[in-house]
Short mmCIF file of the C-alpha atoms (twelve columns), coordinates in Angstrom:
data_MODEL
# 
_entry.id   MODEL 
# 
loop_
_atom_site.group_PDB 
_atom_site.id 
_atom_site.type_symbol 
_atom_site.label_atom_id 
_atom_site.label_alt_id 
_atom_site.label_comp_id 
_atom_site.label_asym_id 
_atom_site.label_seq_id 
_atom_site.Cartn_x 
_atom_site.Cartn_y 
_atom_site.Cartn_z 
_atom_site.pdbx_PDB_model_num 
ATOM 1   C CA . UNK A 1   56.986  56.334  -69.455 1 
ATOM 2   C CA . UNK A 2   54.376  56.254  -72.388 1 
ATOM 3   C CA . UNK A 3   52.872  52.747  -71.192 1 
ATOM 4   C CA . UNK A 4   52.455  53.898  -67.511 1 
ATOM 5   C CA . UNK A 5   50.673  57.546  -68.600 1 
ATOM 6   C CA . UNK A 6   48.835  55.165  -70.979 1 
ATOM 7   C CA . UNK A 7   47.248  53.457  -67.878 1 
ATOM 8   C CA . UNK A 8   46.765  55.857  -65.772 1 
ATOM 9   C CA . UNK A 9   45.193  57.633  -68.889 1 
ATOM 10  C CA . UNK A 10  42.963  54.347  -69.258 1 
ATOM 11  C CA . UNK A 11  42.370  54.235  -65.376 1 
ATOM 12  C CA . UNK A 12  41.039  57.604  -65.292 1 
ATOM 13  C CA . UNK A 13  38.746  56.855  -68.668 1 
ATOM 14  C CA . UNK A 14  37.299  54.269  -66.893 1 
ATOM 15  C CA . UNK A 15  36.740  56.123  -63.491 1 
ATOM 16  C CA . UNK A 16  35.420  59.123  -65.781 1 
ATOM 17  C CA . UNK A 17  33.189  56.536  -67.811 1 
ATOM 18  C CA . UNK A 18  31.628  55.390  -64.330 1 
ATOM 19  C CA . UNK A 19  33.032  51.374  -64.678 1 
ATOM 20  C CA . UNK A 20  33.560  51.278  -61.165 1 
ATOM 21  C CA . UNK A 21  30.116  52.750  -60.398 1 
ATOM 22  C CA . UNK A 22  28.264  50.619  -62.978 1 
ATOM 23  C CA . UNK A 23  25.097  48.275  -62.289 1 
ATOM 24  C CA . UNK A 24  27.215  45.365  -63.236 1 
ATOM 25  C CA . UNK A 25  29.898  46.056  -60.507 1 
ATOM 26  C CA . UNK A 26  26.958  47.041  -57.578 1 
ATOM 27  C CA . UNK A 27  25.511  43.366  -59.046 1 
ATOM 28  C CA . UNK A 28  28.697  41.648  -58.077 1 
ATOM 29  C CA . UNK A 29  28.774  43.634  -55.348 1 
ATOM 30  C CA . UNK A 30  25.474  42.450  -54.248 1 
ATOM 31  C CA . UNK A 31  26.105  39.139  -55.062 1 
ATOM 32  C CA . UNK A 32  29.057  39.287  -52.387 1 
ATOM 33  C CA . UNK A 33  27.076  40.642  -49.745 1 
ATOM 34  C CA . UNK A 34  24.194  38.486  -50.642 1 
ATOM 35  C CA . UNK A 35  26.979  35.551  -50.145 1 
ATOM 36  C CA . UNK A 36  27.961  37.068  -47.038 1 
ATOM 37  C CA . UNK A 37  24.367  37.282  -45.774 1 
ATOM 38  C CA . UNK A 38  23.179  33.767  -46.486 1 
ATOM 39  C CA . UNK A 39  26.454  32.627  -44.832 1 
ATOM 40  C CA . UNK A 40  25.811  34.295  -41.956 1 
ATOM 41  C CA . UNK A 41  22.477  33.017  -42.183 1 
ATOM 42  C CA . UNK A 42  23.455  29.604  -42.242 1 
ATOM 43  C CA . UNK A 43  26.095  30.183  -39.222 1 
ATOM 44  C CA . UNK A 44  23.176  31.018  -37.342 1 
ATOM 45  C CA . UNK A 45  21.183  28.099  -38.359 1 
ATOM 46  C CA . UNK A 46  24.004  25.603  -37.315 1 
ATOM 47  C CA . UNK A 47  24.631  27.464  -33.948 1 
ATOM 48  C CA . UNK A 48  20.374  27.077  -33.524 1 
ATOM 49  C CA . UNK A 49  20.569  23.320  -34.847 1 
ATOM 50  C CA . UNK A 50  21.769  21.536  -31.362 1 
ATOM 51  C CA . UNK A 51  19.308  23.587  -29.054 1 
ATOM 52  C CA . UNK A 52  16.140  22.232  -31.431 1 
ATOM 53  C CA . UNK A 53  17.830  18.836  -31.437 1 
ATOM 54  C CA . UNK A 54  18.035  18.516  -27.714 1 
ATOM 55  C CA . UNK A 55  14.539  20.017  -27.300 1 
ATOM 56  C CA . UNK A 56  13.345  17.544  -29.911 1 
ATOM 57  C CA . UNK A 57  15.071  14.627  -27.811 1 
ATOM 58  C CA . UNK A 58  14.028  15.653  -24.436 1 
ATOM 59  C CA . UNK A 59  10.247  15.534  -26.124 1 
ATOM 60  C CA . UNK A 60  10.866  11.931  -26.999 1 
ATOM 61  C CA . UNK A 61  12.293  11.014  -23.603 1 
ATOM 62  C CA . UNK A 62  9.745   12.767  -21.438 1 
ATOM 63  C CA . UNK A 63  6.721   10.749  -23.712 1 
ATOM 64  C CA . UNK A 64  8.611   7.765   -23.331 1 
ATOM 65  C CA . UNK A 65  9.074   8.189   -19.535 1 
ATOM 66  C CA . UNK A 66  4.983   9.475   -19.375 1 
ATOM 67  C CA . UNK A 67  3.694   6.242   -21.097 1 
ATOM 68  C CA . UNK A 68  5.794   4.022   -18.483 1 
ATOM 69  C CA . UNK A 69  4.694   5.500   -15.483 1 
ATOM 70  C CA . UNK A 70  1.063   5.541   -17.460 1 
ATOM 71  C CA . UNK A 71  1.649   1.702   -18.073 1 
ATOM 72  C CA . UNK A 72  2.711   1.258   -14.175 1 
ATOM 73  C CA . UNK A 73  -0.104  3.008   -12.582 1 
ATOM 74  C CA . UNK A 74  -2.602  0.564   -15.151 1 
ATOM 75  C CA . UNK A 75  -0.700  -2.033  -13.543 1 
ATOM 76  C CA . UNK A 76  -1.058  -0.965  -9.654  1 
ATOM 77  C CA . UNK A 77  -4.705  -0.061  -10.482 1 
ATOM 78  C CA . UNK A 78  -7.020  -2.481  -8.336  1 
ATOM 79  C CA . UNK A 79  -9.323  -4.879  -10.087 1 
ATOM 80  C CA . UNK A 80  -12.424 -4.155  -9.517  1 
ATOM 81  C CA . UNK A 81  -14.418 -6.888  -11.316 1 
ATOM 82  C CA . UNK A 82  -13.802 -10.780 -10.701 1 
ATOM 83  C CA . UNK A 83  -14.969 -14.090 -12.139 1 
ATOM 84  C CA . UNK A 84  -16.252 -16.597 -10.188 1 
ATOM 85  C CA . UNK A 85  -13.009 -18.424 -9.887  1 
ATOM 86  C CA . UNK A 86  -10.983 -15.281 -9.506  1 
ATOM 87  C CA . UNK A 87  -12.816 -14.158 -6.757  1 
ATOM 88  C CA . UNK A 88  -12.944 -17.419 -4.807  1 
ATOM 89  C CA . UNK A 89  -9.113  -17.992 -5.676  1 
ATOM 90  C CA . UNK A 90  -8.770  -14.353 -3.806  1 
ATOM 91  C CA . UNK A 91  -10.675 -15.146 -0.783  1 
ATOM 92  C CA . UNK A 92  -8.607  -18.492 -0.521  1 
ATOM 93  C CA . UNK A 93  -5.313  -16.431 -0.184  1 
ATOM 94  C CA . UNK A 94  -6.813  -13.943 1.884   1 
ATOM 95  C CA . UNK A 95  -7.978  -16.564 4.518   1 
ATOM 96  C CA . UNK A 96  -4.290  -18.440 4.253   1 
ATOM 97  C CA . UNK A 97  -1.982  -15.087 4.746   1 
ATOM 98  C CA . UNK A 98  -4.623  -14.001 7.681   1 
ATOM 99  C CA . UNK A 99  -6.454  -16.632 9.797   1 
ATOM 100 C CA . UNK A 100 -3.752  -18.859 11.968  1 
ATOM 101 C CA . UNK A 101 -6.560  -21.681 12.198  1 
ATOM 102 C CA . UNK A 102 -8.296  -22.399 8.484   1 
ATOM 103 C CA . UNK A 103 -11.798 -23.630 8.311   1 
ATOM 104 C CA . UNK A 104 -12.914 -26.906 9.604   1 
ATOM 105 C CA . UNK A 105 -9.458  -27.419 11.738  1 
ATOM 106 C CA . UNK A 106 -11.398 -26.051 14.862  1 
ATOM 107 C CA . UNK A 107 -14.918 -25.299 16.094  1 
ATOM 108 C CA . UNK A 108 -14.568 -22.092 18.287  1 
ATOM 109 C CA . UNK A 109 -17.289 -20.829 20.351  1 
ATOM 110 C CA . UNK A 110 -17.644 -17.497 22.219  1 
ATOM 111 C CA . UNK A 111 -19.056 -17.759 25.843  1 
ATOM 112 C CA . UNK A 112 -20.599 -14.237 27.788  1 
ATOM 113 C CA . UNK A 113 -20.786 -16.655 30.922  1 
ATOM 114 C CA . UNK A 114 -17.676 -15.849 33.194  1 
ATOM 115 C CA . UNK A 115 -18.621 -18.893 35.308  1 
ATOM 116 C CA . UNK A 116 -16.857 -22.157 34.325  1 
ATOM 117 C CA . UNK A 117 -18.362 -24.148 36.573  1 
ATOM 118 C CA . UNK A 118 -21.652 -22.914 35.087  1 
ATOM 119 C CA . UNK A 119 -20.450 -23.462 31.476  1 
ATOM 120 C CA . UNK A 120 -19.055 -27.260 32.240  1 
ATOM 121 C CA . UNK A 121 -22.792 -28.531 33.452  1 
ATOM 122 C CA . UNK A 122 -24.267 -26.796 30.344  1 
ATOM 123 C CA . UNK A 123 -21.732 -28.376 27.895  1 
ATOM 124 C CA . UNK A 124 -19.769 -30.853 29.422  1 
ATOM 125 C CA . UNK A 125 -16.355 -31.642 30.083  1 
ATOM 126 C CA . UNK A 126 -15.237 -32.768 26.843  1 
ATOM 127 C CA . UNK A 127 -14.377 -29.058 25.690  1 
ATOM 128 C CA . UNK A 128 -11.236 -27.214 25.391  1 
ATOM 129 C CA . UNK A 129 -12.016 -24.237 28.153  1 
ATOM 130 C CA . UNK A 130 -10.091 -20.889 27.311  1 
ATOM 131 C CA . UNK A 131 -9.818  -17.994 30.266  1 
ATOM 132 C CA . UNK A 132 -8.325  -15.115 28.975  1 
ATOM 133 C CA . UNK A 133 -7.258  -13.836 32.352  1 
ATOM 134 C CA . UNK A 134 -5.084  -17.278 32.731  1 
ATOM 135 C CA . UNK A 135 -3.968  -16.242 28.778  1 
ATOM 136 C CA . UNK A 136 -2.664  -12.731 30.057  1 
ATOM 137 C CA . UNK A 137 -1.403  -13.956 32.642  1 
ATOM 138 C CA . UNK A 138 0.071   -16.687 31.435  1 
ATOM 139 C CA . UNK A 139 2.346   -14.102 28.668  1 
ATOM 140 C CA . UNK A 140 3.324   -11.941 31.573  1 
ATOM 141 C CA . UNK A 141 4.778   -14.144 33.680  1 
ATOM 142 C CA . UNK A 142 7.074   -15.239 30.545  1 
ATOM 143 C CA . UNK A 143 10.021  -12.804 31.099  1 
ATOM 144 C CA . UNK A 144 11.455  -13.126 27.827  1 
ATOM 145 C CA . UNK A 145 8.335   -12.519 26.409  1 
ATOM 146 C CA . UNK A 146 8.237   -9.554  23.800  1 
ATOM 147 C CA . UNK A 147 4.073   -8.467  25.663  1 
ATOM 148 C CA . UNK A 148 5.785   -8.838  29.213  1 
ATOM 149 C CA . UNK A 149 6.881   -5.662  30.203  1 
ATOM 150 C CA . UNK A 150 3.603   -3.971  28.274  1 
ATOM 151 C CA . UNK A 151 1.733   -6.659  30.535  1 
ATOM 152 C CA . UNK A 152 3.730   -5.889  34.079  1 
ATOM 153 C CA . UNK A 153 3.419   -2.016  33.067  1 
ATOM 154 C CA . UNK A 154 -0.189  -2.051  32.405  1 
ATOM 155 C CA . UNK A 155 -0.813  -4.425  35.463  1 
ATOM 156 C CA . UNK A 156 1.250   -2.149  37.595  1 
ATOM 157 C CA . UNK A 157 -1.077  0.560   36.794  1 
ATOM 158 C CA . UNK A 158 -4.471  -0.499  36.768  1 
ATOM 159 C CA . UNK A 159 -3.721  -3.572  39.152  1 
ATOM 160 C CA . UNK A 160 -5.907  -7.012  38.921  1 
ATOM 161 C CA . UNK A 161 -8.372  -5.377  36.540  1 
ATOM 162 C CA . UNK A 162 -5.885  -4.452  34.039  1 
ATOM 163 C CA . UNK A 163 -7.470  -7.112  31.261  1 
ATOM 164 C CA . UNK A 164 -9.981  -4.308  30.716  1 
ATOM 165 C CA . UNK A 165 -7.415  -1.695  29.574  1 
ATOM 166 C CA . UNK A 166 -5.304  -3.689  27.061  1 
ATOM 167 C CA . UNK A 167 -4.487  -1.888  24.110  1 
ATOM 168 C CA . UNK A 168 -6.882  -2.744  21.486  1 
ATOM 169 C CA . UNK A 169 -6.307  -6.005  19.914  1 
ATOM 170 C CA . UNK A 170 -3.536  -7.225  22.094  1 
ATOM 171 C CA . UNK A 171 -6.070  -9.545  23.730  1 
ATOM 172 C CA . UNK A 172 -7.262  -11.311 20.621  1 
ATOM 173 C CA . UNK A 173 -3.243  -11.489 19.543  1 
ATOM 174 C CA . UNK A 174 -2.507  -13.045 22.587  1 
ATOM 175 C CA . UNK A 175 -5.406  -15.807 22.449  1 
ATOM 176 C CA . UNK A 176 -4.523  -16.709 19.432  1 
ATOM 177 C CA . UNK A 177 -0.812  -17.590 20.245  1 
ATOM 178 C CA . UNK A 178 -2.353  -19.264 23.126  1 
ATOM 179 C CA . UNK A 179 -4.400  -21.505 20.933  1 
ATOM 180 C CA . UNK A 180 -1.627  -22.206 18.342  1 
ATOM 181 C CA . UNK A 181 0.556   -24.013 20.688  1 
ATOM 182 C CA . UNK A 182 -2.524  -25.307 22.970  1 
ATOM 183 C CA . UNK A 183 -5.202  -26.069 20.015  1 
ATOM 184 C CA . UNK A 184 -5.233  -29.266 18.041  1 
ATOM 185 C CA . UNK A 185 -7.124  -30.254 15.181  1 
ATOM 186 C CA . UNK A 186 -10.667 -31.148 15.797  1 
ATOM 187 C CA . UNK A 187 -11.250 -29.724 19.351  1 
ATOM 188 C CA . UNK A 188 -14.042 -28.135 20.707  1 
ATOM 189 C CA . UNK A 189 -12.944 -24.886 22.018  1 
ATOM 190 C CA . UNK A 190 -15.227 -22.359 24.662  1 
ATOM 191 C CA . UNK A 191 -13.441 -19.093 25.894  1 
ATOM 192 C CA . UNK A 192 -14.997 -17.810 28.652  1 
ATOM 193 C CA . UNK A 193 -16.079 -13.862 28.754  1 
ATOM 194 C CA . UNK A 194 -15.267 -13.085 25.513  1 
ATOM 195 C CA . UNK A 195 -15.591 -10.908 23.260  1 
ATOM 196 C CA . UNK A 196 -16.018 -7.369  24.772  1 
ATOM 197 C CA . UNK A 197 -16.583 -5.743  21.549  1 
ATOM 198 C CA . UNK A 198 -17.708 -6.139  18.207  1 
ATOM 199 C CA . UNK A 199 -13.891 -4.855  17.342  1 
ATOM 200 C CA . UNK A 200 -12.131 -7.985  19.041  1 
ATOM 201 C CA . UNK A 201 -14.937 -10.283 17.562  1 
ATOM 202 C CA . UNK A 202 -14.004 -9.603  13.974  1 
ATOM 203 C CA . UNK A 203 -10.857 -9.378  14.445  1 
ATOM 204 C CA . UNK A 204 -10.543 -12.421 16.406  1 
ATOM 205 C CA . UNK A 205 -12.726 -14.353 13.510  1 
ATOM 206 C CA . UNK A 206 -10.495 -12.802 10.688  1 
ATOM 207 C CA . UNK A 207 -6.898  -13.194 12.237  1 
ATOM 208 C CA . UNK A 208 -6.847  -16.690 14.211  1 
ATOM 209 C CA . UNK A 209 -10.176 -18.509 13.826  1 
ATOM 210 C CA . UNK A 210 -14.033 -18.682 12.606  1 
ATOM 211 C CA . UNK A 211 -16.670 -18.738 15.340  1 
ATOM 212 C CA . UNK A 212 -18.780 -21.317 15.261  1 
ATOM 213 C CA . UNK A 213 -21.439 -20.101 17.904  1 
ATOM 214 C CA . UNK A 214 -21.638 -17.336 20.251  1 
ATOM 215 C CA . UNK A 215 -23.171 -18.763 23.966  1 
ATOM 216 C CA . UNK A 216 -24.586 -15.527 25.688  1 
ATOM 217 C CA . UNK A 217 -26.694 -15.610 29.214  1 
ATOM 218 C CA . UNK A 218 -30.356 -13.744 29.556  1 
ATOM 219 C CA . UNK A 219 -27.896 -10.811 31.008  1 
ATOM 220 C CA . UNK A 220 -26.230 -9.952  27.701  1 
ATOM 221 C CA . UNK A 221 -28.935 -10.279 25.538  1 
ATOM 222 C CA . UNK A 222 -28.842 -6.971  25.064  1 
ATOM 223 C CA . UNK A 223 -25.034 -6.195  24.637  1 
ATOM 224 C CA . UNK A 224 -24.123 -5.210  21.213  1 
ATOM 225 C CA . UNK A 225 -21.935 -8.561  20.928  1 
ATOM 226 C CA . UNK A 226 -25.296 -10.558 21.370  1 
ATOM 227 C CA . UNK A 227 -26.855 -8.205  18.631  1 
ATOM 228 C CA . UNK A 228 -23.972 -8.962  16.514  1 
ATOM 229 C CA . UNK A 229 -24.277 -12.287 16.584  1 
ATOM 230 C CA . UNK A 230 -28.040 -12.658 16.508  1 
ATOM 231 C CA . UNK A 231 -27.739 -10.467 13.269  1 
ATOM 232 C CA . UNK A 232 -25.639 -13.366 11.859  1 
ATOM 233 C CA . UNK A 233 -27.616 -15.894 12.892  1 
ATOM 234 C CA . UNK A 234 -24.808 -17.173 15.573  1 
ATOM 235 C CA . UNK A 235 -26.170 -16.558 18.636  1 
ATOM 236 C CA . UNK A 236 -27.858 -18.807 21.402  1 
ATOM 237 C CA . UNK A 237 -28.835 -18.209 25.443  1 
ATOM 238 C CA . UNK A 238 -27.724 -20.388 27.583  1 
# 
């Protein structure tokens, strides 16, 4: 029994002498919790980590992805300055894809005379002579023609004077199929009462064939086709 009372003697010496409350045991103390809070600090950090990560990587990606689309719009951008050989390498391509009939292959001429009896003393009988009413007519008397039923419909409406309300263009696409299968190389073509507008002349010129000349009578001298043409230095009265 003497060892036992001997500790618990000791014990209470050293609860009496303050060990327990001493700066050295708060310091270890301290140093636990200090452990404890730079763990928990580091727990935190870690459970943080993957959000910066992925915020970091999304960064990257979303440059990455801006500097494509940057490098793609550079690339749709149009050019707006040409060399010499550029530019006439462009016009080439445009006149290929566009006009059925390339320079030189025909000489087309635009007539305002409607008479082609008229037309045939003035130039002869050597020329091709194009009517666009025999044209239209010709398409809509095709009945597996894709224009027919437009043709009949229109026709139907407006009866024999139904050339004049043809959807714009159609006229011009229709000559020009006319010509391609009609049309060879070197001949002298005249169509007769045409153009009606400045619209249908340009188009005309840009889709199936250059104009070479456009024959107007002292009646339309003063139609805005004749202008046109006068402007371009294209234009002479029969």
């Amino acid at each position: 029994m003497l060892p036992f009372r001997r500790i618990l003697l000791r014990r209470g010496s050293l609860i009496k002498c303050g060990t327990f409350f001493s700066p050295t045991f708060r310091a270890l103390g301290g140093v636990s919790r200090g452990y404890k809070s730079k763990h928990s600090r580091s727990t935190n950090t870690n459970n943080a980590g993957p959000g910066f990560v992925m915020i970091f990587t999304l960064a990257i990606i979303g440059t990455v992805v801006f500097n494509e689309a940057a490098k793609r719009l550079d690339k749709n951008k149009p050019k707006n300055t040409f060399t010499e050989d550029e530019y006439e390498h462009v016009m080439q391509g445009l006149k290929r894809r566009v006009a059925m009939f390339p320079d030189g292959q025909l000489d087309v001429q635009f007539s305002l005379q409607k008479d082609l009896g008229q037309l045939k003393k003035s130039l002869g009988d050597s020329k091709v002579y194009i009517d666009p009413v025999h044209v239209v007519e010709t398409y809509r008397g095709i009945q597996d023609d894709p224009f027919e039923p437009l043709l009949n419909e229109i026709y139907s409406k407006y009866g024999p004077k139904y050339l004049n309300h043809l959807p714009q263009g159609l006229l011009v696409n229709l000559l020009g199929r006319y010509m391609k299968t009609n049309c060879r190389q070197g001949d002298h073509v005249v169509i007769l009462d045409f153009p009606h507008s400045i619209k249908d002349a340009i188009k005309f010129e840009n889709e199936v064939c250059s104009v070479s000349k456009l024959l107007a009578t002292e009646e339309t001298l003063d139609s805005d086709v004749c202008k046109y043409y006068q402007t371009v230095r294209k234009s002479q009265q029969l």
